[in-house]
Every structure is written in structure tokens, then in C-alpha cells.
Coordinates of C-alpha atoms in Angstrom, one line a residue:
M1040 CA -73.0 -42.0 39.4
T1041 CA -69.9 -42.5 41.6
A1042 CA -69.2 -39.1 43.1
A1043 CA -66.3 -37.4 41.3
L1044 CA -63.4 -36.2 43.3
L1045 CA -63.0 -32.5 43.4
V1046 CA -60.2 -31.1 41.2
A1047 CA -59.1 -27.6 41.8
S1048 CA -59.5 -25.3 38.8
C1049 CA -56.3 -23.6 40.0
V1050 CA -54.2 -26.7 39.4
L1051 CA -52.2 -25.3 36.6
T1052 CA -49.7 -26.1 33.9
L1053 CA -45.9 -25.8 34.5
Q1054 CA -46.1 -22.1 34.4
F1055 CA -48.1 -22.0 37.6
R1056 CA -45.1 -22.5 40.0
H1057 CA -47.1 -22.0 43.3
R1058 CA -49.8 -24.6 43.9
T1059 CA -52.3 -25.4 46.6
D1060 CA -52.5 -29.0 47.8
Q1061 CA -55.5 -30.7 46.1
P1062 CA -56.4 -34.3 45.6
P1063 CA -55.9 -35.7 42.0
A1064 CA -58.8 -36.6 39.8
A1065 CA -60.0 -40.2 39.7
P1066 CA -60.2 -41.6 36.2
G1067 CA -63.6 -42.7 35.1
A1068 CA -64.6 -45.7 32.9
G1069 CA -67.5 -43.9 31.2
I1070 CA -69.4 -40.7 31.0
R1071 CA -72.7 -40.6 33.0
A1072 CA -74.8 -37.9 34.4
R1073 CA -76.8 -38.5 37.6
S1074 CA -79.7 -39.5 35.5
G1075 CA -77.9 -41.9 33.1
P1076 CA -75.6 -41.9 30.0
L1077 CA -75.1 -38.7 28.1
E1078 CA -76.1 -38.1 24.5
F1079 CA -73.9 -35.8 22.3
E1080 CA -75.4 -33.6 19.6
R1081 CA -73.9 -31.3 17.0
I1082 CA -75.1 -27.7 16.7
G1083 CA -73.9 -25.0 14.4
N1084 CA -73.2 -21.2 14.5
P1085 CA -70.6 -21.7 16.0
D1086 CA -69.9 -25.4 15.4
R1087 CA -70.1 -27.1 18.8
T1088 CA -71.1 -30.3 20.6
V1089 CA -73.7 -30.3 23.4
A1090 CA -74.1 -33.1 25.9
R1091 CA -77.6 -33.9 27.1
D1092 CA -78.9 -36.1 29.8
R1093 CA -81.7 -38.6 29.2
H1094 CA -84.3 -35.9 29.8
G1095 CA -82.8 -33.8 27.0
A1096 CA -81.4 -31.1 29.4
V1097 CA -78.0 -29.6 28.3
V1098 CA -75.3 -30.8 30.7
A1099 CA -72.3 -29.3 28.8
T1100 CA -71.3 -27.3 25.7
F1101 CA -68.0 -27.7 23.8
T1102 CA -67.1 -25.3 21.0
D1103 CA -64.9 -26.4 18.1
G1104 CA -61.5 -24.8 18.3
A1105 CA -62.0 -23.5 21.9
R1106 CA -60.8 -24.8 25.2
T1107 CA -63.6 -23.1 27.1
A1108 CA -66.4 -25.5 28.2
V1109 CA -69.6 -24.6 30.0
L1110 CA -71.0 -27.2 32.3
T1111 CA -74.3 -27.2 34.0
G1112 CA -73.9 -27.3 37.8
P1113 CA -75.3 -26.0 41.1
G1114 CA -76.9 -22.6 40.9
R1115 CA -75.0 -19.7 42.5
T1116 CA -75.2 -15.9 42.6
F1117 CA -72.5 -13.3 41.7
A1118 CA -72.9 -9.8 43.1
E1119 CA -71.0 -6.7 43.9
P1120 CA -73.3 -4.5 46.1
R1121 CA -70.5 -1.9 46.5
T1122 CA -71.1 -0.7 42.9
T1123 CA -74.4 -2.2 41.6
D1124 CA -77.7 -3.7 42.6
A1125 CA -77.4 -6.2 39.8
E1126 CA -76.9 -9.9 40.5
V1127 CA -76.0 -12.7 38.1
V1128 CA -77.7 -16.0 39.1
T1129 CA -76.4 -18.9 37.0
N1130 CA -75.9 -22.6 36.9
S1131 CA -73.1 -22.3 34.3
W1132 CA -69.7 -23.4 35.4
V1133 CA -66.9 -22.4 33.0
R1134 CA -63.8 -24.6 32.8
L1135 CA -60.8 -25.2 30.5
L1136 CA -60.4 -28.4 28.6
P1137 CA -56.9 -29.8 28.4
Q1138 CA -56.9 -29.1 24.6
A1139 CA -59.1 -27.4 22.1
W1140 CA -62.3 -29.1 21.3
A1141 CA -62.7 -31.0 18.0
R1142 CA -65.7 -32.9 16.6
G1143 CA -65.8 -36.4 18.0
A1144 CA -63.6 -35.7 21.0
E1145 CA -66.3 -37.1 23.2
Q1146 CA -65.0 -40.6 22.2
S1147 CA -61.4 -39.9 23.5
D1148 CA -60.1 -41.3 26.7
W1149 CA -58.7 -37.9 27.9
F1150 CA -62.2 -36.4 27.6
K1151 CA -64.0 -39.1 29.4
T1152 CA -61.6 -38.8 32.3
W1153 CA -61.8 -35.0 32.3
L1154 CA -65.6 -34.8 32.2
K1155 CA -66.2 -37.4 34.8
S1156 CA -64.0 -35.5 37.2
R1157 CA -65.8 -32.2 36.6
L1158 CA -69.5 -33.1 36.4
G1159 CA -71.2 -31.8 39.5
S1160 CA -67.9 -30.4 40.9
R1161 CA -68.1 -27.3 43.1
D1162 CA -64.4 -26.6 42.6
P1163 CA -63.8 -22.9 41.7
D1164 CA -64.2 -22.3 37.9
I1165 CA -63.3 -19.3 35.7
L1166 CA -66.2 -17.2 37.0
A1167 CA -65.6 -17.9 40.7
T1168 CA -61.9 -17.2 40.1
A1169 CA -62.7 -13.9 38.5
F1170 CA -64.5 -12.8 41.7
D1171 CA -61.5 -13.6 43.8
Y1172 CA -60.1 -10.1 42.9
I1173 CA -63.0 -7.7 43.5
A1174 CA -63.0 -5.2 46.3
G1175 CA -63.4 -7.0 49.6
A1176 CA -62.3 -10.4 48.4
P1177 CA -60.2 -12.3 51.0
A1178 CA -56.5 -12.8 50.4
R1179 CA -55.2 -16.3 50.0
T1180 CA -51.6 -17.5 49.9
T1181 CA -49.7 -20.5 48.7
A1182 CA -47.7 -22.8 50.8
A1183 CA -44.7 -20.7 49.8
G1184 CA -46.4 -17.5 51.2
V1185 CA -47.3 -16.0 47.8
T1186 CA -50.6 -14.1 47.8
Y1187 CA -52.3 -15.4 44.7
S1188 CA -55.9 -14.0 45.3
G1189 CA -57.6 -11.1 47.1
A1190 CA -58.8 -7.6 46.2
A1191 CA -56.8 -6.2 43.2
H1192 CA -56.2 -2.6 42.2
Y1193 CA -56.0 -1.4 38.5
G1194 CA -52.7 0.3 38.8
P1195 CA -50.8 3.1 40.5
D1196 CA -51.8 6.7 40.3
V1197 CA -50.3 8.9 37.6
P1198 CA -47.6 10.9 39.4
G1199 CA -48.4 14.6 40.1
D1200 CA -52.1 14.3 39.4
P1201 CA -54.0 14.9 42.6
G1202 CA -57.3 15.9 40.8
P1203 CA -60.7 14.5 41.6
A1204 CA -60.6 12.4 38.3
R1205 CA -57.3 10.8 39.0
E1206 CA -58.9 7.4 39.3
E1207 CA -59.4 7.6 35.5
K1208 CA -55.7 8.3 35.0
R1209 CA -54.2 5.4 36.7
R1210 CA -51.2 3.9 35.0
M1211 CA -51.8 1.0 32.6
G1212 CA -49.4 -1.9 32.3
S1213 CA -49.9 -4.0 35.4
D1214 CA -49.7 -7.7 34.6
F1215 CA -50.4 -10.8 36.7
Y1216 CA -46.7 -11.0 37.9
D1217 CA -47.1 -7.4 39.2
Y1218 CA -50.0 -8.5 41.2
L1219 CA -48.0 -11.5 42.6
G1220 CA -44.9 -9.4 43.1
L1221 CA -42.8 -12.2 41.5
P1222 CA -40.5 -12.3 38.5
W1223 CA -41.8 -14.6 35.8
T1224 CA -40.0 -16.5 33.1
F1225 CA -42.2 -17.3 30.1
P1226 CA -41.9 -20.2 27.6
D1227 CA -39.9 -18.0 25.2
G1228 CA -37.2 -17.5 27.9
V1229 CA -38.1 -13.8 28.5
T1230 CA -38.2 -12.9 32.2
R1231 CA -40.5 -10.1 33.4
R1232 CA -39.9 -8.5 36.8
P1233 CA -42.7 -6.8 38.8
E1234 CA -42.6 -3.1 39.7
K1235 CA -43.0 -2.4 43.4
D1236 CA -45.8 0.2 43.0
R1237 CA -47.8 -2.2 40.9
R1238 CA -48.1 -4.9 43.6
R1239 CA -51.6 -6.3 43.9
S1240 CA -52.6 -4.6 40.6
V1241 CA -53.8 -5.8 37.2
D1242 CA -55.0 -3.8 34.2
C1243 CA -57.8 -5.2 32.0
S1244 CA -55.7 -7.7 30.0
G1245 CA -53.5 -8.5 33.0
Y1246 CA -56.7 -9.5 34.9
V1247 CA -57.7 -11.8 32.1
R1248 CA -54.2 -13.3 32.1
L1249 CA -54.3 -13.7 35.9
V1250 CA -57.7 -15.6 35.8
Y1251 CA -57.3 -17.6 32.6
G1252 CA -53.5 -18.1 32.7
Y1253 CA -51.9 -18.1 36.1
R1254 CA -54.9 -19.4 37.9
S1255 CA -56.5 -21.7 35.3
G1256 CA -53.5 -22.9 33.3
L1257 CA -53.8 -21.3 29.9
L1258 CA -50.4 -20.7 28.3
L1259 CA -49.2 -17.1 28.4
N1260 CA -47.0 -15.1 26.0
S1261 CA -44.5 -12.7 27.4
R1262 CA -45.5 -10.0 24.8
D1263 CA -47.8 -9.4 21.9
S1264 CA -46.1 -11.6 19.3
P1265 CA -47.5 -13.9 16.6
A1266 CA -44.7 -16.3 17.3
G1267 CA -46.1 -17.3 20.7
S1268 CA -48.8 -19.9 21.2
G1269 CA -50.2 -18.4 24.4
L1270 CA -52.5 -15.6 25.4
Q1271 CA -51.2 -12.3 24.3
R1272 CA -50.5 -9.3 26.6
T1273 CA -52.9 -6.6 25.4
A1274 CA -56.6 -6.4 24.8
D1275 CA -56.1 -5.5 21.1
A1276 CA -53.7 -8.4 20.5
I1277 CA -56.0 -10.9 22.3
A1278 CA -58.9 -9.7 20.2
H1279 CA -56.9 -10.3 17.0
G1280 CA -55.0 -13.3 18.2
P1281 CA -55.2 -17.0 17.2
L1282 CA -56.5 -18.5 20.4
G1283 CA -60.1 -19.7 20.4
I1284 CA -62.7 -18.6 18.0
P1285 CA -64.6 -15.3 17.4
V1286 CA -68.2 -15.6 18.5
I1287 CA -68.9 -12.0 17.6
P1288 CA -66.5 -11.0 14.8
L1289 CA -64.7 -7.7 15.3
A1290 CA -66.3 -4.8 13.6
D1291 CA -66.1 -1.0 13.6
R1292 CA -69.5 -0.6 15.4
S1293 CA -71.4 -2.3 18.2
P1294 CA -73.1 -5.5 17.2
D1295 CA -76.8 -5.7 16.7
I1296 CA -77.1 -9.3 18.0
I1297 CA -75.2 -10.7 21.0
Q1298 CA -77.3 -13.8 21.8
G1299 CA -74.5 -16.1 20.8
L1300 CA -72.4 -15.3 23.9
Q1301 CA -71.9 -17.8 26.7
P1302 CA -70.4 -17.2 30.1
G1303 CA -66.6 -17.1 30.1
D1304 CA -66.4 -15.5 26.6
L1305 CA -64.0 -12.5 26.3
V1306 CA -65.6 -9.3 25.2
F1307 CA -63.7 -6.4 23.6
F1308 CA -64.3 -2.7 23.6
R1309 CA -63.1 0.3 21.7
T1310 CA -62.3 3.1 24.2
R1311 CA -61.5 6.8 24.1
E1312 CA -57.9 6.1 25.1
L1313 CA -56.7 4.3 21.9
S1314 CA -56.9 5.8 18.4
G1315 CA -57.2 4.0 15.1
G1316 CA -60.1 1.7 16.1
R1317 CA -57.8 -0.4 18.3
I1318 CA -59.3 -2.5 21.1
G1319 CA -58.7 -0.7 24.4
H1320 CA -60.5 -2.8 26.9
I1321 CA -61.3 -6.5 27.6
G1322 CA -63.7 -8.2 30.0
I1323 CA -65.2 -11.6 30.8
Y1324 CA -68.9 -12.2 30.0
L1325 CA -70.9 -13.4 33.0
G1326 CA -74.3 -14.0 31.6
L1327 CA -77.7 -12.3 32.1
D1328 CA -78.3 -10.5 35.4
T1329 CA -81.6 -10.8 37.2
A1330 CA -83.0 -7.9 35.1
D1331 CA -82.1 -9.8 31.9
H1332 CA -79.2 -7.6 31.0
P1333 CA -76.0 -9.1 29.7
R1334 CA -73.3 -8.3 32.2
F1335 CA -69.5 -8.6 32.2
I1336 CA -66.6 -8.2 34.7
S1337 CA -63.3 -6.4 34.0
S1338 CA -60.5 -4.5 35.7
R1339 CA -61.2 -0.8 35.2
K1340 CA -59.5 2.5 36.0
N1341 CA -62.5 4.2 37.4
A1342 CA -63.3 1.4 39.7
N1343 CA -59.6 0.9 40.6
G1344 CA -59.8 -2.8 39.9
P1345 CA -62.0 -5.7 38.8
T1346 CA -65.7 -5.0 38.9
M1347 CA -69.1 -6.1 37.5
G1348 CA -70.5 -2.8 38.7
D1349 CA -71.5 0.5 37.2
K1350 CA -69.0 3.0 38.5
G1351 CA -67.8 5.1 35.5
G1352 CA -69.9 3.1 33.1
T1353 CA -72.6 0.4 33.3
S1354 CA -71.1 -3.1 33.0
R1355 CA -73.8 -4.1 30.5
L1356 CA -73.5 -5.1 26.8
D1357 CA -77.0 -3.7 25.9
G1358 CA -78.5 -0.3 26.0
D1359 CA -76.8 3.0 25.2
G1360 CA -74.1 3.0 27.9
Y1361 CA -70.4 3.6 27.3
Y1362 CA -69.4 -0.1 27.2
A1363 CA -72.5 -1.2 25.3
Q1364 CA -71.7 1.3 22.6
G1365 CA -68.0 0.5 22.7
L1366 CA -68.5 -3.3 22.3
R1367 CA -66.7 -4.5 19.1
G1368 CA -66.5 -8.2 19.4
A1369 CA -66.2 -11.4 21.5
R1370 CA -64.0 -14.5 21.5
R1371 CA -64.3 -17.9 23.1
L1372 CA -60.9 -19.1 24.2

């Protein structure tokens, strides 16, 4: 197969005003893996299409109603030794389709061009982008001098609370534009302005919006509103929102089975902070760690930023830990 040109996963829609210079994708005449043409197969629960090479190995998975696609690529390891010994070794690369998947889309020209440009690409995907914000991650800036990646905090301290547990009382409400330190005008015309003390900070849903929205091109809403067509602002609204499909339906207890998850799925948790059964926390599923535990990454108060680690609660979806017991559902965008 003719080697595909690398296409940066951070080449975004019009709402991403600050771009890095990357070469454009080269259109492809057909879809071929290194070993030959691909075969497409329909699978249910949830309804999806898988692409297989001539040996029967899965090359990509596309879920009906979702823009998230999982491609098989070079193996890599995600780790955060500051807070955990766990590592996630995976050959799953999570990318966003230009539009939600529908049965038969493999016949469309847009899809053939898209897939040919991404098969085998080592360009940063959703998972790699998520790790651009853990402690110790290097800062990167755009040509305009805007720092768009690098270690993030959760939010500023609560004023007047010098106690030893103050990391658990950090202020919520930091969105992606707070991290960037830039005012942001959304498609509905609403402009949000960053607060100075929230610079380089994102709460749990702000982190998801930073990774999936600002960096990867998913449309963003200015607020929690059913009128918008983008990703909502809070974890509870995203969990109940219209984007994507539920892969673990929301319930008032932790699910018995979570095998339907794939890397890149959003996972939702009930927390002590919100009453009435509302979803108080959101994370991004990474896959199984080397001890076969399902692990996620999220921006958390007690870690003061994005983490896949175990400070203040194990970042696992199984067992009897705080987050495992608080898991209430999952959605594939």
C-alpha cells in the first residue's frame, strides 16, 4: 500500500483557531491494508461495522451513530509512574470520523479518503492527546504563541482553606478556554472569557472538551442546552446528551458487565459531591492495563489534574474502589 501521509489529529474544525502546520492528507483511490483489500462485516450489540484484512484480523471498528473509530496500529504504552505502577499497552488508535457512522458508509468517497489517510498513521490520536496534559507533559505552543498542551491542573484552591485535604476542595468550573487563557466564541454566539486563576486548568468535563473538542475537532456547546448540537459542558449533561450512543446505559447502580467498552469511550460516575443521582465525574476509557484491569483517565481534584493513577481513588472500573462502585454508564461519541 502506498504510504499514507500523516494527518495531525489536532487539525480541527473552524472552532480551533490556532493550528500547527501539518501536510494535508492525500486522497486514496481505494481502501487497502498492507496485506490487501479490506472486508467489512456487520456486528451487533451495539450495531457496528468492522473492517478485517485478508487474514481475518480486525483493522478498524465503526459504531453506528458514533464518530469515534478505533483503528489497529503500532503498539504503544501509556503510563503515569508518579501515581501508579499500572501500564496500558495497546495497539488501539482512537480517531474521530468526519461524520457519525452509518451502515454502508464504507462505500462512500469521504470514508475511503479518510481511512486511507489514517491506516498505519502514527499521528497523535485521542489517547495520545489525553496524555498531553498529565503531570510532567511538555508544553507546546502554536505559531501564535498559545500554549495548547502541557501539564494541566484541575482548578484553583478554594480560598481560605489551607487544610491538608484542600486538594479535594479545588474549585470546579475550569473549561478548555481557561486552560488556554483565551476568550472563546461558540457557534451560538456566546463568548466565554477565561479567569486568570484558572489558567492551565481543566475540570473533568473541561478536560474531555479540551481533548475531544479543541484538540480533535468535535463541536462544543457554550452551555448545557438541548438546543446545541455539540458536546455539552458538564459531565451530567454529556451523559444524558444526544451525541453518540450509550454502550453502558445509565443506571442507578454500577453495571455488572463492562466488556462492551472500547478505548475512547466516555465513562460516567456518580460522586459524593452531587445529590439526586446526578453524574458528577467523567473520564476517558483507555483499555485493559497489564494486570487486565479496565483503566480510565480523567481530571480529578485529588490528583490536581488529569491522571490514570490511583491517588484518591483507583482509576479502575472493576473491583470495589470508589470509581468502580460509582460507575453508572458509558457513551461512545
